Amino acid sequence: MPDNFWVLIESTNAEIKAQIVEQSLKSEAEKSGAVVHVEIRNAAGARSAFDGTPASGDVLIVLGNAEPSVAFAGIPRTNSSLEEALKDPAALLQKAMKKNVPNFTTQTASGKPEAGALIAGITSCPTGIAHTFMAAEGLEKAAAELGCRIRVETQGSVGAGNPLTEEEIAGAAIVIIAADKEVDRNRFSGKRVFISGTNAAITNGKELIKKAFAEASIQPAASSSVQNTQDTKKRTGTYKHLMTGVSFMLPFVVAGGLCIALAFAIGGINAEGVLAQFFNTIGGSGGFALMVPVLAGYIAFSIADRPGIAPGMIGGLLCNQMSTGFLGGIAAGFIAGYLVLFLNKHIKLGKNLAGLKPVLILPLLGTSITGLIMYFVIGKPLGAFNAFLTQWLTGMSGVNSILLGLLLGGMMAVDMGGPVNKAAYAFSTGMLGSGVYIPMAAVMAAGMTPPLAAGIASLIFKNRFTDDERESAWANIILGFSFISEGAIPFAAKDPLRALPSFITGSALAGAISAGLGIRLMAPHGGIFVLAIPGAISNIFGYLAAIAAGTALSCTLLGIFRKKI
C-alpha cells in the first residue's frame, strides 16, 4: 500500500457528505499504516488545502469534478464520486492502489505523439450512423501508424459504443473529440482535450492526431451544473449547434412520421377508424408536437449547456402555438442559447448564492426573455412566412417541383454528410412537421444514389477502380440502400474532380424525378427498407425508378470520366 493517499473532494452542495468521506477514508487508511491527505473544495474555493506535496509512489483520488494542481503531474490518479466513497471507502482505496498509469497534464504531455501513448477518442455525428464510425476507423488506423494506443467511444444513434472507462480516461495522454455535435466533456476535467469535426478524422487522421498533441488544452472542471465557458469558441459554431438539435429531434420525427404513415395505411388518407386515429394521435399530437421543442431545446443546450434546455424547449413550444414551424424552433433555440450564455457570463453572484444561478436565475430569466421575444417580436412574422412556405410547397407542381427536387438532390451529393448535405436534409426533415412530404422523398432518393453508383460502377468498370475500391463495392451498395451517403466519400476524396460532378448530376436527377412525380415520404430515414412499411411512400414504383435513373446516370459518368488503372 502507498504511504500517502491524496484525496481531492469537490463538495459543492454536499459539505456533510465530504466530511463523512474524509473521516471514513482516514480511518480505513490508518488500518494499514497509510496516511490520507484531504483537500475539500466548494463554490467558495478550497475549504481545507493539502498539507504538503506528493512524492513518487503516492496515489491521487479525485471525487467529483475538481481539478488537481500541476504538483500532481505523473501521480497515479483515480476518479470517483462521493457516493462511491461513502458506500465502500475500503474498496475505493484498493481501487486506487491498482493504478499504474500517470495523470498527464500540460506540463508532462509531449507536443508530439509518443510511441505507446494512450489516446482516448470520442466520435459523434448528428445522425449517429456513418460519420461516427468512419471517424473512429480513421483515428484507429492513424494511431496504429503513429505507434500510439487508442480507445474510441462511438456515440452513435443507439448510444455510446465501447464506452471509455474511468481508468482509460485517467491514463490517456490526450482526449480527441471528433464530433459534429456537442459532446459532454465534464468527465475529462483536468485532461488535455482537442476538439475537431469528424471530417478531419476521416480524411487525415494522422495529421489530426499530430495537431491534437501540439494544440490540445486542459479541460477545465465544471462548476456546479453550469459548464465553464472559457473554451466557448472551440465548442461553438452555428452548424454544430443546429446539427446537435437535429440529431436529438430525429427520433421524434421518425417515430411520429411512421405512426402517421401507419394511420394512413390502416384508415386511408383521413385516418378513419379507432386504430387509425390512435396511430395518428401518437404520431401527430405526440411525436411531431415534440419535434420543434426538442430541436430548439437542444440547440440551446449545445450553446449554453443544461441551463439552456428549459428556455429553448419552452420557446419551441411557443413556436408550436404560433405555427412558426421548424424555422421558429431554430430561432428560439439560438435566441435561448446565446441569451443564457450571455447571462451566465455577466451575472455575478456572491459565493453563497452561486448555486442559485443554474437552477433558478438562468432558467427563469432565459425562459422569460426568450418567450417575450418569440411572442412579441419574431413569432408572428415567422408564422406568416411558414404558412406561405407550406402553402407554396404543398401546391407546387410541374417545373417548380422539378427544380426544387433538382436543387435538393444536388445538394445531397455536394459533400455527402457535410454542411451542404445536412442543410438540405434538415430543411426537408423540418417540413415534415408542417405536413409537406415531397422534399423528404427527393432528398432520400438523392442521398441513396452516390454510394449505389460507386458500388455498381466499380463492379462494371473494373479497369477504372483499384482492388480496394472493388472489394468495397457490395458494402457501398448496402450503404446506398440504407440511405448512408457517406459510403461514397472515399471515391470522392480520391478523385474529386471526376467523382463529385458524377455524383451531383445523378443525385439531382433522382431528386428531380421524385419531386416531379409528387412522391411523398413520411419517414426521414431508413432508405429502401422504409418502403416495406405500409403508407410510408406514396408511389413505390415511381420512387424506385427515380433512384434507378439517378444511380444509372452517376454510374455511367463515373465509367466515362475515371481514368483506366
Coordinates of C-alpha atoms in Angstrom, one line a residue:
M1 CA 0.0 0.0 0.0
P2 CA 1.3 3.5 -0.8
D3 CA 2.4 5.7 2.1
N4 CA 0.2 8.6 1.2
F5 CA -3.3 8.9 -0.4
W6 CA -4.1 12.4 -1.6
V7 CA -7.9 12.9 -1.8
L8 CA -9.3 15.9 -3.7
I9 CA -13.0 16.4 -3.0
E10 CA -15.5 18.7 -4.7
S11 CA -18.1 19.3 -2.1
T12 CA -20.5 21.8 -3.7
N13 CA -23.9 21.3 -2.1
A14 CA -22.5 18.2 -0.2
E15 CA -20.4 19.5 2.7
I16 CA -21.6 16.9 5.2
K17 CA -21.0 14.0 2.8
A18 CA -17.5 15.4 2.2
Q19 CA -16.7 15.4 5.9
I20 CA -18.0 11.9 6.4
V21 CA -15.9 10.6 3.5
E22 CA -12.8 12.4 4.8
Q23 CA -13.1 10.6 8.2
S24 CA -14.0 7.2 6.6
L25 CA -11.0 7.2 4.3
K26 CA -8.6 8.3 7.0
S27 CA -9.9 5.5 9.3
E28 CA -9.5 2.8 6.6
A29 CA -6.0 4.0 5.6
E30 CA -4.8 4.0 9.2
K31 CA -5.6 0.3 9.5
S32 CA -2.7 -0.3 7.0
G33 CA -0.4 2.4 8.3
A34 CA -1.1 4.8 5.4
V35 CA -1.9 8.5 5.6
V36 CA -4.8 10.2 3.8
H37 CA -4.4 13.9 3.0
V38 CA -7.6 15.7 2.1
E39 CA -8.4 18.9 0.3
I40 CA -12.1 19.9 0.1
R41 CA -13.3 22.5 -2.4
N42 CA -16.7 24.1 -2.7
A43 CA -18.1 27.1 -4.6
A44 CA -16.2 29.4 -2.4
G45 CA -12.8 27.7 -3.1
A46 CA -10.7 25.4 -1.1
R47 CA -12.1 24.9 2.5
S48 CA -9.1 22.8 3.6
A49 CA -6.0 22.7 1.5
F50 CA -3.5 19.9 1.2
D51 CA -0.9 19.9 4.0
G52 CA 2.1 19.1 1.8
T53 CA 3.2 17.9 -1.7
P54 CA 3.0 14.4 -3.2
A55 CA 6.0 12.1 -3.7
S56 CA 6.8 9.2 -6.0
G57 CA 4.7 6.2 -5.1
D58 CA 1.8 8.3 -3.7
V59 CA -1.7 8.0 -5.1
L60 CA -4.3 10.7 -6.1
I61 CA -8.0 10.2 -5.7
V62 CA -10.4 12.8 -7.2
L63 CA -14.0 12.8 -6.0
G64 CA -16.2 14.9 -8.3
N65 CA -15.0 17.5 -10.9
A66 CA -12.2 19.1 -9.0
E67 CA -9.0 19.8 -10.9
P68 CA -5.7 18.9 -9.3
S69 CA -2.7 21.3 -9.4
V70 CA 0.3 20.7 -11.5
A71 CA 2.1 19.3 -8.4
F72 CA 0.2 16.0 -9.2
A73 CA 1.6 15.6 -12.7
G74 CA 2.7 12.0 -13.0
I75 CA 0.9 10.8 -9.8
P76 CA -1.4 7.8 -10.5
R77 CA -5.0 9.1 -10.4
T78 CA -8.3 7.6 -9.7
N79 CA -11.6 9.4 -10.5
S80 CA -14.6 8.6 -8.4
S81 CA -17.6 10.1 -6.6
L82 CA -18.7 10.9 -3.1
E83 CA -21.4 8.3 -3.4
E84 CA -18.9 5.5 -4.2
A85 CA -16.6 6.6 -1.3
L86 CA -19.5 6.6 1.1
K87 CA -20.6 3.2 0.0
D88 CA -17.3 1.4 0.4
P89 CA -14.2 3.5 1.3
A90 CA -12.0 0.4 1.6
A91 CA -12.9 -0.7 -1.9
L92 CA -12.1 2.8 -3.2
L93 CA -8.6 2.7 -1.6
Q94 CA -8.0 -0.7 -3.1
K95 CA -9.0 0.5 -6.5
A96 CA -6.7 3.5 -6.2
M97 CA -3.8 1.2 -5.3
K98 CA -4.1 -0.7 -8.6
K99 CA -3.4 2.4 -10.6
N100 CA -0.2 2.2 -12.6
V101 CA -0.6 4.9 -15.2
P102 CA 0.3 8.6 -14.7
N103 CA -2.0 11.6 -14.6
F104 CA -1.0 13.6 -17.6
T105 CA -1.1 17.4 -17.7
T106 CA 0.1 20.1 -20.0
Q107 CA 3.4 20.1 -18.2
T108 CA 4.1 16.4 -18.7
A109 CA 2.5 15.6 -22.0
S110 CA 4.6 15.9 -25.1
G111 CA 3.8 18.2 -28.0
K112 CA 4.0 15.3 -30.4
P113 CA 2.7 11.7 -30.4
E114 CA 5.0 9.3 -28.5
A115 CA 5.1 5.6 -29.1
G116 CA 2.9 3.7 -26.7
A117 CA 0.9 6.9 -25.6
L118 CA -2.7 6.1 -24.9
I119 CA -5.3 8.3 -26.8
A120 CA -8.9 8.4 -25.7
G121 CA -11.2 9.3 -28.5
I122 CA -14.9 10.1 -29.0
T123 CA -16.6 10.3 -32.4
S124 CA -20.2 11.5 -33.0
C125 CA -22.3 12.9 -35.8
P126 CA -25.9 14.3 -35.9
T127 CA -27.5 11.1 -37.2
G128 CA -25.0 8.8 -35.3
I129 CA -24.7 6.4 -38.2
A130 CA -21.9 6.8 -40.8
H131 CA -19.6 9.6 -40.0
T132 CA -19.4 8.4 -36.4
F133 CA -17.9 5.1 -37.3
M134 CA -15.8 6.3 -40.2
A135 CA -14.2 8.8 -38.0
A136 CA -13.5 6.2 -35.4
E137 CA -11.9 3.9 -38.0
G138 CA -9.8 6.8 -39.3
L139 CA -8.5 7.6 -35.8
E140 CA -7.7 3.9 -35.1
K141 CA -5.7 3.5 -38.3
A142 CA -3.8 6.7 -37.8
A143 CA -2.9 5.9 -34.2
A144 CA -1.6 2.5 -35.2
E145 CA 0.6 4.1 -37.9
L146 CA 2.0 6.5 -35.3
G147 CA 2.7 3.7 -32.8
C148 CA 0.1 5.0 -30.3
R149 CA -2.6 3.1 -28.4
I150 CA -6.2 4.3 -28.8
R151 CA -9.6 3.6 -27.4
V152 CA -12.5 5.3 -29.3
E153 CA -16.0 5.7 -27.9
T154 CA -18.6 6.0 -30.7
Q155 CA -21.6 8.0 -29.7
G156 CA -23.9 6.6 -32.3
S157 CA -27.7 6.6 -32.9
V158 CA -28.2 3.8 -30.3
G159 CA -26.0 5.4 -27.6
A160 CA -22.3 5.0 -26.7
G161 CA -20.5 2.1 -28.2
N162 CA -17.3 0.9 -26.5
P163 CA -17.6 3.5 -23.7
L164 CA -14.4 4.8 -22.2
T165 CA -13.7 3.6 -18.7
E166 CA -12.5 5.8 -15.8
E167 CA -9.1 4.0 -15.9
E168 CA -8.7 4.7 -19.6
I169 CA -9.6 8.4 -19.3
A170 CA -7.2 8.8 -16.3
G171 CA -4.4 7.0 -18.2
A172 CA -4.9 8.8 -21.5
A173 CA -2.2 11.3 -22.6
I174 CA -4.8 13.2 -24.6
V175 CA -8.5 13.1 -25.4
I176 CA -9.6 13.7 -29.0
I177 CA -13.2 14.5 -29.7
A178 CA -14.1 14.3 -33.4
A179 CA -17.7 15.3 -33.5
D180 CA -20.2 17.3 -35.5
K181 CA -22.5 17.9 -32.5
E182 CA -21.8 18.9 -28.9
V183 CA -20.3 16.2 -26.6
D184 CA -20.4 16.4 -22.8
R185 CA -16.8 16.9 -21.6
N186 CA -17.3 17.1 -17.9
R187 CA -15.7 13.7 -17.3
F188 CA -12.5 14.9 -18.9
S189 CA -11.8 17.6 -16.3
G190 CA -8.0 18.1 -16.0
K191 CA -7.2 16.2 -19.2
R192 CA -5.7 17.6 -22.4
V193 CA -8.6 17.8 -24.8
F194 CA -8.7 18.6 -28.5
I195 CA -11.9 19.3 -30.4
S196 CA -12.4 18.6 -34.1
G197 CA -15.1 17.6 -36.7
T198 CA -15.5 14.1 -38.0
N199 CA -14.2 15.0 -41.5
A200 CA -10.7 15.7 -40.2
A201 CA -10.6 12.2 -38.7
I202 CA -12.0 10.6 -41.8
T203 CA -9.7 12.2 -44.4
N204 CA -6.4 12.7 -42.5
G205 CA -6.4 11.0 -39.1
K206 CA -2.6 11.2 -38.7
E207 CA -2.5 15.0 -39.1
L208 CA -5.4 15.3 -36.7
I209 CA -3.6 13.3 -34.0
K210 CA -0.3 15.3 -34.5
K211 CA -2.2 18.6 -34.3
A212 CA -4.1 17.4 -31.2
F213 CA -0.8 16.6 -29.4
A214 CA 0.5 20.0 -30.3
E215 CA -2.5 22.2 -29.6
A216 CA -4.7 20.4 -27.0
S217 CA -5.7 22.4 -24.0
I218 CA -6.6 21.4 -20.4
Q219 CA -10.4 20.8 -20.0
P220 CA -11.5 23.0 -17.0
A221 CA -13.5 21.5 -14.2
A222 CA -17.3 22.1 -14.4
S223 CA -18.6 24.5 -11.8
S224 CA -21.9 23.4 -10.3
S225 CA -24.2 22.5 -13.2
V226 CA -23.0 25.2 -15.5
Q227 CA -20.2 24.3 -17.8
N228 CA -17.2 26.6 -17.8
T229 CA -17.2 28.8 -20.9
Q230 CA -13.5 29.6 -21.3
D231 CA -13.3 27.5 -24.4
T232 CA -16.6 28.6 -25.9
K233 CA -15.1 29.4 -29.2
K234 CA -13.9 25.9 -29.7
R235 CA -17.3 24.4 -29.0
T236 CA -19.4 26.9 -30.9
G237 CA -20.4 27.2 -34.5
T238 CA -23.9 27.7 -36.0
Y239 CA -23.7 24.4 -38.0
K240 CA -22.6 22.3 -34.9
H241 CA -25.4 23.8 -32.7
L242 CA -28.0 23.2 -35.4
M243 CA -26.9 19.6 -36.0
T244 CA -27.0 18.9 -32.3
G245 CA -30.6 20.0 -32.3
V246 CA -31.4 18.0 -35.4
S247 CA -29.8 14.8 -34.0
F248 CA -32.0 14.9 -30.9
M249 CA -35.0 15.8 -33.0
L250 CA -34.7 12.9 -35.5
P251 CA -36.1 10.1 -33.3
F252 CA -39.3 12.1 -32.7
V253 CA -39.7 12.7 -36.4
V254 CA -39.0 9.1 -37.3
A255 CA -41.5 7.7 -34.7
G256 CA -44.1 10.4 -35.5
G257 CA -43.8 10.1 -39.2
L258 CA -44.1 6.3 -39.3
C259 CA -47.1 6.3 -36.9
I260 CA -48.9 8.7 -39.2
A261 CA -47.9 6.5 -42.1
L262 CA -49.5 3.5 -40.4
A263 CA -52.6 5.6 -39.7
F264 CA -53.0 6.3 -43.4
A265 CA -52.3 2.7 -44.3
I266 CA -55.0 1.5 -41.9
G267 CA -57.7 4.1 -42.3
G268 CA -57.0 5.8 -45.6
I269 CA -56.0 9.5 -46.2
N270 CA -58.4 10.6 -43.5
A271 CA -57.2 8.0 -41.0
E272 CA -60.7 6.7 -40.3
G273 CA -61.3 4.1 -37.6
V274 CA -60.3 3.8 -34.0
L275 CA -56.9 2.2 -34.6
A276 CA -56.0 4.6 -37.4
Q277 CA -57.0 7.6 -35.2
F278 CA -54.9 6.1 -32.4
F279 CA -51.7 5.9 -34.5
N280 CA -52.5 9.4 -36.0
T281 CA -52.7 10.9 -32.5
I282 CA -49.5 9.2 -31.4
G283 CA -47.6 10.5 -34.5
G284 CA -49.2 13.9 -34.8
S285 CA -50.1 15.0 -31.3
G286 CA -47.1 13.1 -29.8
G287 CA -44.0 12.7 -32.0
F288 CA -44.5 15.7 -34.3
A289 CA -45.7 18.0 -31.5
L290 CA -42.4 17.5 -29.7
M291 CA -40.3 17.9 -32.8
V292 CA -39.8 21.7 -32.6
P293 CA -39.5 22.0 -28.8
V294 CA -36.8 19.3 -28.8
L295 CA -35.0 21.0 -31.8
A296 CA -35.0 24.3 -30.0
G297 CA -34.1 22.9 -26.6
Y298 CA -31.0 21.0 -27.8
I299 CA -29.8 23.8 -30.0
A300 CA -29.8 25.9 -26.8
F301 CA -28.2 23.0 -24.9
S302 CA -25.3 22.9 -27.4
I303 CA -24.7 26.6 -26.9
A304 CA -25.3 27.1 -23.2
D305 CA -25.2 23.5 -21.7
R306 CA -28.0 22.4 -19.4
P307 CA -29.3 25.8 -18.3
G308 CA -30.2 26.4 -21.9
I309 CA -32.6 23.4 -22.3
A310 CA -35.6 24.8 -20.5
P311 CA -35.7 28.2 -22.2
G312 CA -35.1 26.6 -25.6
M313 CA -37.8 23.9 -25.2
I314 CA -40.4 26.4 -23.9
G315 CA -39.5 28.7 -26.7
G316 CA -40.0 25.8 -29.1
L317 CA -43.4 25.0 -27.5
L318 CA -44.5 28.6 -28.1
C319 CA -43.5 28.2 -31.7
N320 CA -46.0 25.3 -32.0
Q321 CA -48.7 27.6 -30.6
M322 CA -47.8 30.3 -33.1
S323 CA -47.4 27.8 -36.0
T324 CA -43.9 29.0 -36.9
G325 CA -42.7 25.5 -37.9
F326 CA -39.1 24.4 -37.6
L327 CA -37.8 27.8 -38.6
G328 CA -39.2 29.2 -35.4
G329 CA -37.7 26.3 -33.5
I330 CA -34.3 27.2 -34.9
A331 CA -34.7 30.8 -34.0
A332 CA -35.9 30.0 -30.4
G333 CA -33.0 27.7 -29.9
F334 CA -30.3 30.2 -30.9
I335 CA -32.0 33.0 -29.0
A336 CA -32.3 31.0 -25.8
G337 CA -28.8 29.5 -26.1
Y338 CA -26.9 32.7 -26.6
L339 CA -29.1 34.6 -24.2
V340 CA -28.4 32.1 -21.4
L341 CA -24.7 32.1 -22.3
F342 CA -24.6 35.9 -22.0
L343 CA -26.5 35.9 -18.7
N344 CA -24.2 33.2 -17.3
K345 CA -21.1 35.2 -18.2
H346 CA -22.3 38.5 -16.9
I347 CA -24.4 37.8 -13.8
K348 CA -22.1 37.8 -10.8
L349 CA -23.4 36.5 -7.5
G350 CA -21.9 36.1 -4.1
K351 CA -20.4 32.8 -3.1
N352 CA -23.4 31.9 -1.0
L353 CA -25.8 32.5 -3.9
A354 CA -23.8 31.0 -6.7
G355 CA -25.7 27.7 -6.6
L356 CA -29.0 29.5 -7.4
K357 CA -27.8 30.7 -10.8
P358 CA -28.0 27.4 -12.8
V359 CA -31.2 26.1 -11.2
L360 CA -33.3 29.3 -10.7
I361 CA -31.9 32.5 -12.2
L362 CA -30.7 31.4 -15.6
P363 CA -33.8 29.2 -16.4
L364 CA -36.2 31.9 -15.2
L365 CA -34.6 34.9 -17.0
G366 CA -33.8 32.8 -20.1
T367 CA -37.3 31.4 -20.4
S368 CA -39.0 34.8 -19.8
I369 CA -36.9 36.8 -22.2
T370 CA -37.0 34.1 -24.9
G371 CA -40.7 33.8 -24.6
L372 CA -41.2 37.6 -24.8
I373 CA -39.0 37.8 -27.9
M374 CA -40.8 34.9 -29.6
Y375 CA -44.3 36.1 -28.8
F376 CA -44.0 39.8 -29.4
V377 CA -41.1 40.2 -31.9
I378 CA -40.4 37.3 -34.3
G379 CA -43.2 34.8 -33.7
K380 CA -45.9 36.3 -35.9
P381 CA -43.6 37.1 -38.9
L382 CA -42.2 33.6 -38.8
G383 CA -45.7 32.1 -38.5
A384 CA -46.8 34.0 -41.6
F385 CA -43.7 33.0 -43.5
N386 CA -44.1 29.4 -42.5
A387 CA -47.8 29.4 -43.7
F388 CA -46.7 30.9 -47.0
L389 CA -43.8 28.3 -47.4
T390 CA -46.1 25.4 -46.5
Q391 CA -48.8 26.6 -49.0
W392 CA -46.3 27.1 -51.7
L393 CA -44.6 23.7 -51.3
T394 CA -47.9 21.9 -51.0
G395 CA -49.3 23.5 -54.2
M396 CA -46.1 23.0 -56.1
S397 CA -46.2 21.1 -59.3
G398 CA -44.7 20.8 -62.8
V399 CA -41.4 22.7 -63.4
N400 CA -41.3 24.3 -59.9
S401 CA -41.5 20.9 -58.3
I402 CA -38.8 19.5 -60.6
L403 CA -36.5 22.5 -59.9
L404 CA -36.9 22.1 -56.1
G405 CA -36.0 18.3 -56.4
L406 CA -33.1 19.2 -58.7
L407 CA -31.7 21.6 -56.1
L408 CA -32.2 19.5 -53.0
G409 CA -30.9 16.4 -54.8
G410 CA -27.7 18.1 -56.0
M411 CA -27.1 19.5 -52.5
M412 CA -27.2 15.9 -51.1
A413 CA -24.2 14.9 -53.2
V414 CA -22.1 18.0 -52.8
D415 CA -20.3 16.9 -49.6
M416 CA -22.2 13.7 -48.7
G417 CA -22.8 14.2 -45.0
G418 CA -21.2 17.6 -44.7
P419 CA -22.8 21.1 -44.1
V420 CA -24.5 21.4 -47.6
N421 CA -25.9 17.9 -47.4
K422 CA -27.2 18.4 -43.9
A423 CA -28.7 21.8 -44.8
A424 CA -30.9 20.1 -47.5
Y425 CA -31.7 17.2 -45.1
A426 CA -32.6 19.5 -42.2
F427 CA -34.9 21.6 -44.4
S428 CA -36.7 18.5 -45.7
T429 CA -37.0 17.0 -42.2
G430 CA -38.3 20.2 -40.8
M431 CA -41.0 20.4 -43.4
L432 CA -42.4 17.0 -42.3
G433 CA -43.8 18.8 -39.2
S434 CA -45.8 21.1 -41.5
G435 CA -47.2 18.2 -43.4
V436 CA -45.0 18.7 -46.5
Y437 CA -43.6 15.4 -47.6
I438 CA -42.3 15.9 -51.2
P439 CA -38.9 17.4 -50.2
M440 CA -38.1 14.4 -47.9
A441 CA -38.7 11.9 -50.7
A442 CA -36.5 13.8 -53.1
V443 CA -33.7 14.1 -50.5
M444 CA -33.7 10.4 -49.6
A445 CA -33.7 9.3 -53.2
A446 CA -30.8 11.6 -54.0
G447 CA -28.9 10.5 -50.9
M448 CA -29.0 6.9 -51.8
T449 CA -27.6 7.5 -55.3
P450 CA -23.9 8.2 -54.7
P451 CA -22.9 5.0 -52.8
L452 CA -25.1 2.9 -55.1
A453 CA -23.5 4.4 -58.2
A454 CA -19.9 4.0 -56.7
G455 CA -20.5 0.3 -55.8
I456 CA -22.1 -0.6 -59.1
A457 CA -19.6 1.3 -61.2
S458 CA -16.7 -0.5 -59.5
L459 CA -18.3 -3.8 -60.4
I460 CA -19.0 -2.9 -64.1
F461 CA -15.9 -0.7 -64.9
K462 CA -13.4 -2.9 -63.2
N463 CA -10.4 -1.4 -65.1
R464 CA -11.1 2.0 -63.7
F465 CA -11.1 1.1 -60.0
T466 CA -8.5 -0.2 -57.6
D467 CA -8.7 -3.6 -55.9
D468 CA -9.7 -1.9 -52.6
E469 CA -12.5 0.0 -54.3
R470 CA -13.8 -3.1 -56.0
E471 CA -13.7 -5.0 -52.7
S472 CA -15.9 -2.3 -51.1
A473 CA -18.5 -2.5 -53.9
W474 CA -21.1 -4.5 -52.1
A475 CA -20.6 -2.7 -48.9
N476 CA -21.3 0.6 -50.7
I477 CA -24.4 -0.9 -52.4
I478 CA -25.8 -1.8 -48.9
L479 CA -24.9 1.6 -47.6
G480 CA -26.7 3.2 -50.5
F481 CA -29.9 1.1 -49.9
S482 CA -29.7 2.2 -46.3
F483 CA -29.5 6.0 -47.2
I484 CA -25.9 6.4 -45.9
S485 CA -24.4 8.7 -48.5
E486 CA -21.0 8.7 -46.7
G487 CA -20.1 5.4 -48.3
A488 CA -19.2 7.3 -51.4
I489 CA -16.8 9.7 -49.6
P490 CA -13.6 7.6 -50.3
F491 CA -14.3 7.7 -54.0
A492 CA -15.0 11.4 -54.0
A493 CA -11.9 12.2 -51.8
K494 CA -9.6 10.2 -54.1
D495 CA -10.7 11.8 -57.4
P496 CA -13.0 14.8 -56.6
L497 CA -12.9 16.4 -60.0
R498 CA -14.3 13.4 -61.7
A499 CA -16.4 11.8 -58.9
L500 CA -18.2 14.8 -57.5
P501 CA -19.8 16.0 -60.8
S502 CA -20.9 12.4 -61.5
F503 CA -22.5 12.1 -58.1
I504 CA -24.1 15.5 -58.1
T505 CA -25.6 15.0 -61.5
G506 CA -27.1 11.6 -60.7
S507 CA -28.5 12.8 -57.3
A508 CA -30.0 15.9 -58.9
L509 CA -31.8 13.7 -61.5
A510 CA -33.1 11.4 -58.8
G511 CA -34.4 14.3 -56.7
A512 CA -36.0 16.0 -59.8
I513 CA -37.8 12.8 -60.8
S514 CA -39.1 12.1 -57.3
A515 CA -40.3 15.7 -56.8
G516 CA -41.7 15.9 -60.4
L517 CA -43.8 12.8 -59.7
G518 CA -45.1 14.4 -56.5
I519 CA -43.9 11.4 -54.4
R520 CA -44.4 11.9 -50.7
L521 CA -42.3 10.2 -48.0
M522 CA -43.4 10.1 -44.3
A523 CA -40.1 9.0 -42.7
P524 CA -36.8 10.9 -42.6
H525 CA -34.5 7.9 -42.7
G526 CA -34.5 4.2 -43.4
G527 CA -33.6 4.1 -47.1
I528 CA -35.1 1.4 -49.3
F529 CA -36.2 -0.5 -46.3
V530 CA -38.8 2.1 -45.3
L531 CA -40.7 1.1 -48.4
A532 CA -41.8 -2.1 -46.6
I533 CA -43.9 0.0 -44.2
P534 CA -47.4 0.5 -45.5
G535 CA -48.2 4.1 -46.3
A536 CA -44.6 5.4 -45.8
I537 CA -44.2 6.3 -49.5
S538 CA -46.9 7.4 -51.9
N539 CA -45.6 5.9 -55.2
I540 CA -43.2 3.0 -54.7
F541 CA -42.6 2.2 -58.3
G542 CA -42.0 5.8 -59.3
Y543 CA -39.7 6.2 -56.4
L544 CA -37.6 3.1 -57.3
A545 CA -37.5 4.5 -60.9
A546 CA -36.1 7.8 -59.6
I547 CA -33.4 6.1 -57.6
A548 CA -32.5 3.8 -60.5
A549 CA -32.3 6.7 -63.0
G550 CA -30.0 8.7 -60.8
T551 CA -27.8 5.7 -60.0
A552 CA -27.5 4.8 -63.7
L553 CA -26.5 8.3 -64.7
S554 CA -23.9 8.6 -61.9
C555 CA -22.6 5.1 -62.7
T556 CA -22.3 5.9 -66.4
L557 CA -20.5 9.2 -65.8
L558 CA -18.0 7.5 -63.4
G559 CA -17.3 4.9 -66.1
I560 CA -16.7 7.7 -68.7
F561 CA -14.7 10.2 -66.6
R562 CA -12.5 7.9 -64.5
K563 CA -9.1 7.0 -66.0
K564 CA -8.1 3.4 -66.5
I565 CA -5.9 1.9 -63.8

